[in-house]
Short mmCIF file of C-alpha atoms in Angstrom, two decimals:
data_model
loop_
_atom_site.label_atom_id
_atom_site.label_comp_id
_atom_site.label_asym_id
_atom_site.label_seq_id
_atom_site.Cartn_x
_atom_site.Cartn_y
_atom_site.Cartn_z
CA GLY D 1406 12.12 -19.36 13.84
CA GLU D 1407 9.42 -16.86 13.06
CA SER D 1408 5.98 -18.35 12.73
CA VAL D 1409 2.35 -17.62 12.36
CA GLY D 1410 -0.12 -19.78 14.25
CA LEU D 1411 -3.73 -20.10 15.24
CA HIS D 1412 -5.14 -20.78 18.70
CA LEU D 1413 -8.17 -22.92 17.78
CA PRO D 1414 -8.11 -25.61 15.14
CA THR D 1415 -11.92 -25.96 14.97
CA LEU D 1416 -14.69 -23.52 15.69
CA SER D 1417 -18.36 -24.53 15.76
CA VAL D 1418 -20.77 -21.66 15.39
CA GLN D 1419 -24.53 -21.55 15.26
CA GLU D 1420 -26.01 -19.88 12.23
CA GLY D 1421 -26.68 -16.23 12.95
CA ASP D 1422 -24.10 -15.96 15.71
CA ASN D 1423 -20.84 -14.04 15.42
CA SER D 1424 -17.55 -15.88 14.87
CA ILE D 1425 -14.14 -14.87 16.13
CA ILE D 1426 -11.02 -16.49 14.74
CA ASN D 1427 -7.68 -15.73 16.33
CA CYS D 1428 -4.13 -15.72 15.05
CA ALA D 1429 -0.81 -15.14 16.79
CA TYR D 1430 2.32 -14.10 14.96
CA SER D 1431 5.86 -13.80 16.24
CA ASN D 1432 7.63 -11.73 13.57
CA SER D 1433 7.67 -8.19 14.92
CA ALA D 1434 8.71 -6.99 11.45
CA SER D 1435 5.43 -8.16 9.91
CA ASP D 1436 3.59 -5.19 8.50
CA TYR D 1437 0.87 -6.62 6.30
CA PHE D 1438 -1.71 -9.26 7.11
CA ILE D 1439 -4.37 -11.03 5.10
CA TRP D 1440 -7.19 -13.33 6.08
CA TYR D 1441 -8.02 -16.02 3.54
CA LYS D 1442 -10.95 -18.39 3.36
CA GLN D 1443 -10.47 -21.80 1.81
CA GLU D 1444 -13.36 -24.05 0.93
CA SER D 1445 -12.82 -27.73 0.35
CA GLY D 1446 -11.04 -28.42 -2.93
CA LYS D 1447 -10.52 -24.75 -3.74
CA GLY D 1448 -7.78 -22.18 -3.53
CA PRO D 1449 -7.59 -19.56 -0.77
CA GLN D 1450 -9.92 -16.65 -1.29
CA PHE D 1451 -9.03 -13.17 -0.06
CA ILE D 1452 -11.34 -11.89 2.67
CA ILE D 1453 -9.75 -8.81 4.12
CA ASP D 1454 -6.34 -7.30 4.74
CA ILE D 1455 -4.82 -4.88 7.19
CA ARG D 1456 -1.61 -2.92 7.35
CA SER D 1457 0.42 -2.47 10.48
CA ASN D 1458 -0.40 1.23 10.70
CA MET D 1459 -4.01 0.30 11.43
CA ASP D 1460 -5.61 -1.59 14.30
CA LYS D 1461 -9.02 -2.23 12.79
CA ARG D 1462 -10.52 -2.63 9.38
CA GLN D 1463 -14.07 -3.49 8.38
CA GLY D 1464 -15.50 -5.16 5.35
CA GLN D 1465 -18.85 -6.66 4.53
CA ARG D 1466 -19.78 -8.67 7.63
CA VAL D 1467 -16.11 -9.05 8.54
CA THR D 1468 -13.80 -7.09 10.79
CA VAL D 1469 -10.09 -7.61 11.29
CA LEU D 1470 -8.40 -6.43 14.46
CA LEU D 1471 -4.66 -6.08 14.85
CA ASN D 1472 -2.91 -5.78 18.20
CA LYS D 1473 0.76 -5.19 17.51
CA THR D 1474 1.64 -5.04 21.20
CA VAL D 1475 0.83 -8.70 21.72
CA LYS D 1476 1.23 -9.70 18.06
CA HIS D 1477 -2.33 -10.85 17.70
CA LEU D 1478 -4.74 -10.77 14.81
CA SER D 1479 -8.40 -11.67 14.80
CA LEU D 1480 -11.17 -12.04 12.26
CA GLN D 1481 -14.74 -11.40 13.29
CA ILE D 1482 -17.59 -12.62 11.12
CA ALA D 1483 -20.98 -11.15 11.88
CA ALA D 1484 -24.17 -13.18 11.54
CA THR D 1485 -22.38 -16.32 10.43
CA GLN D 1486 -24.02 -18.15 7.55
CA PRO D 1487 -23.71 -21.75 6.29
CA GLY D 1488 -21.66 -20.44 3.38
CA ASP D 1489 -19.05 -19.26 5.86
CA SER D 1490 -18.12 -22.87 6.66
CA ALA D 1491 -14.51 -23.20 5.53
CA VAL D 1492 -10.94 -23.14 6.77
CA TYR D 1493 -9.65 -19.68 7.57
CA PHE D 1494 -5.98 -18.76 7.38
CA CYS D 1495 -4.11 -15.71 8.49
CA ALA D 1496 -1.06 -14.79 6.45
CA GLU D 1497 1.63 -12.26 7.20
CA ASN D 1498 4.30 -10.52 5.22
CA SER D 1499 7.11 -8.10 5.92
CA ASP D 1500 9.20 -5.78 3.80
CA ASP D 1501 12.33 -7.85 4.35
CA SER D 1502 10.66 -10.91 2.81
CA TRP D 1503 8.39 -9.24 0.32
CA GLY D 1504 6.18 -11.61 -1.62
CA LYS D 1505 6.77 -14.44 0.81
CA PHE D 1506 3.63 -14.79 2.87
CA GLN D 1507 3.71 -17.00 5.93
CA PHE D 1508 0.48 -18.82 6.60
CA GLY D 1509 -0.92 -20.09 9.85
CA ALA D 1510 -2.14 -23.67 10.20
CA GLY D 1511 -5.78 -22.71 9.71
CA THR D 1512 -9.03 -22.81 11.68
CA GLN D 1513 -11.93 -24.93 10.53
CA VAL D 1514 -15.20 -23.06 10.98
CA VAL D 1515 -18.32 -25.22 11.06
CA VAL D 1516 -21.65 -23.45 10.93
CA THR D 1517 -24.54 -25.40 12.40
CA PRO D 1518 -28.21 -24.64 11.72
CA ASN Q 726 -11.03 -10.59 -16.06
CA ALA Q 727 -10.17 -14.23 -15.61
CA GLY Q 728 -8.60 -15.24 -12.33
CA VAL Q 729 -5.42 -17.19 -11.81
CA MET Q 730 -5.53 -20.35 -13.90
CA GLN Q 731 -3.82 -23.57 -13.00
CA ASN Q 732 -3.64 -26.83 -14.86
CA PRO Q 733 -4.00 -29.62 -14.57
CA ARG Q 734 -6.35 -29.57 -11.59
CA HIS Q 735 -5.44 -33.14 -10.73
CA LEU Q 736 -2.26 -34.95 -11.64
CA VAL Q 737 -1.33 -38.54 -10.91
CA ARG Q 738 2.24 -39.70 -11.29
CA ARG Q 739 4.17 -42.83 -10.42
CA ARG Q 740 7.33 -42.63 -8.37
CA GLY Q 741 10.25 -41.53 -10.51
CA GLN Q 742 8.17 -39.69 -13.10
CA GLU Q 743 8.18 -35.95 -13.71
CA ALA Q 744 5.38 -33.59 -12.80
CA ARG Q 745 4.79 -30.27 -14.57
CA LEU Q 746 2.36 -27.81 -13.06
CA ARG Q 747 1.27 -24.73 -14.95
CA CYS Q 748 0.07 -21.36 -13.75
CA SER Q 749 -1.25 -18.44 -15.75
CA PRO Q 750 -1.44 -15.28 -13.63
CA MET Q 751 -4.24 -12.78 -13.74
CA LYS Q 752 -4.12 -10.32 -16.60
CA GLY Q 753 -1.76 -7.49 -15.78
CA HIS Q 754 -0.01 -9.40 -13.01
CA SER Q 755 3.71 -9.89 -13.38
CA HIS Q 756 4.50 -11.57 -10.06
CA VAL Q 757 3.90 -15.27 -9.49
CA TYR Q 758 4.21 -17.28 -6.30
CA TRP Q 759 4.05 -21.02 -5.69
CA TYR Q 760 2.89 -22.58 -2.44
CA ARG Q 761 2.51 -26.17 -1.31
CA GLN Q 762 -0.21 -27.40 1.00
CA LEU Q 763 -0.19 -30.77 2.74
CA PRO Q 764 -3.51 -32.16 3.99
CA GLU Q 765 -4.89 -30.22 6.96
CA GLU Q 766 -1.95 -27.84 6.97
CA GLY Q 767 -1.39 -24.25 5.97
CA LEU Q 768 0.27 -23.15 2.78
CA LYS Q 769 4.06 -23.16 2.66
CA PHE Q 770 5.86 -20.67 0.45
CA MET Q 771 8.05 -22.21 -2.22
CA VAL Q 772 9.14 -19.62 -4.75
CA TYR Q 773 8.48 -16.09 -6.00
CA LEU Q 774 9.09 -15.25 -9.63
CA GLN Q 775 8.82 -12.33 -11.96
CA LYS Q 776 9.09 -12.61 -15.72
CA GLU Q 777 12.34 -14.45 -16.50
CA ASN Q 778 13.60 -13.97 -12.93
CA ILE Q 779 13.54 -15.98 -9.74
CA ILE Q 780 13.25 -13.46 -6.92
CA ASP Q 781 13.04 -15.73 -3.87
CA GLU Q 782 13.37 -19.51 -3.93
CA SER Q 783 14.03 -19.96 -0.24
CA GLY Q 784 11.12 -22.38 0.13
CA MET Q 785 12.09 -24.68 -2.70
CA PRO Q 786 13.61 -28.07 -1.90
CA LYS Q 787 17.24 -28.13 -2.96
CA GLU Q 788 16.82 -31.04 -5.34
CA ARG Q 789 14.29 -32.15 -7.95
CA PHE Q 790 12.21 -28.96 -7.83
CA SER Q 791 12.53 -26.06 -10.24
CA ALA Q 792 10.37 -23.17 -11.35
CA GLU Q 793 10.33 -20.76 -14.21
CA PHE Q 794 8.26 -17.88 -15.49
CA PRO Q 795 9.24 -17.26 -19.10
CA LYS Q 796 8.70 -14.07 -21.04
CA GLU Q 797 5.84 -15.74 -22.88
CA GLY Q 798 3.56 -18.39 -21.48
CA PRO Q 799 2.64 -19.68 -18.07
CA SER Q 800 4.81 -20.22 -15.04
CA ILE Q 801 5.92 -23.84 -14.65
CA LEU Q 802 6.67 -25.71 -11.45
CA ARG Q 803 8.61 -28.83 -12.32
CA ILE Q 804 9.19 -31.77 -10.02
CA GLN Q 805 11.59 -34.41 -11.25
CA GLN Q 806 11.66 -38.02 -10.04
CA VAL Q 807 8.62 -37.58 -7.87
CA VAL Q 808 8.33 -39.41 -4.56
CA ARG Q 809 5.25 -40.13 -2.46
CA GLY Q 810 6.10 -37.25 -0.14
CA ASP Q 811 5.56 -34.83 -3.02
CA SER Q 812 1.82 -35.61 -2.93
CA ALA Q 813 0.16 -32.33 -2.02
CA ALA Q 814 -1.87 -29.47 -3.37
CA TYR Q 815 0.23 -26.89 -5.17
CA PHE Q 816 -1.17 -23.39 -5.37
CA CYS Q 817 -0.10 -20.54 -7.54
CA ALA Q 818 -0.81 -16.92 -6.71
CA SER Q 819 -0.20 -13.73 -8.61
CA SER Q 820 -0.03 -10.05 -7.81
CA PRO Q 821 0.27 -6.86 -9.81
CA PRO Q 822 3.55 -4.95 -10.06
CA GLY Q 823 4.02 -3.32 -6.70
CA GLY Q 824 7.59 -2.15 -6.39
CA SER Q 825 8.96 -2.77 -2.96
CA SER Q 826 5.75 -2.35 -1.06
CA SER Q 827 4.71 -5.31 1.03
CA TYR Q 828 1.06 -4.27 0.73
CA ASN Q 829 0.41 -6.47 -2.21
CA GLU Q 830 -2.53 -8.80 -2.18
CA GLN Q 831 -1.94 -12.21 -3.71
CA PHE Q 832 -4.74 -13.83 -5.69
CA PHE Q 833 -4.75 -17.61 -5.67
CA GLY Q 834 -5.59 -20.15 -8.32
CA PRO Q 835 -7.65 -23.31 -7.71
CA GLY Q 836 -4.55 -25.45 -7.22
CA THR Q 837 -3.17 -28.65 -8.70
CA ARG Q 838 -3.57 -31.75 -6.60
CA LEU Q 839 -0.62 -34.04 -7.19
CA THR Q 840 -0.88 -37.67 -6.22
CA VAL Q 841 2.21 -39.85 -6.42
CA LEU Q 842 1.52 -43.57 -6.52
#
């Protein structure tokens, strides 16, 4: 079936370095993607989104890249801080299943001093 | 503007009891979604509701689970005769009215952590 998945389950990053989190998706009909951050014991928090008519979008310290050719999504975090330690999920949605986001398994980001 | 509210935050039930989870969407939001998260896993879609309507329940187990979003009051996820496998975090999300567009950000609540003894 269609699925969304992540390449790396855990990512250790030194404070101040840049982080890159990857996500692969297999539903070619997916046209909207969101990156969420989830801290321990909390609900997912929206970070940034991107539509399929774009290949790059920037926010504050974050950039999302979308490569529709290879069905790949990435989240780049600049100058990673201790507060960035969390699990990061990509989620995808398509018009034929509107409202029903599919989430990847998540990547644990650990920021070390 | 208060965010999505869920209660209780923690719920403990014995096998065979009923669990009721409540979700109040953000002000102005008319779409509610329920997701389940097992430890160290991603969120799994359960159901999508609008006021008094179930839009998509393709992720709901066929038995014991039901959801509603009445005209007045919060959305309720109800689990009858709970079993240990129901232990999980249940998250509610809401979004504003958005027609048929898929570009509709979902805002999540803090979740209810259900433990079945």
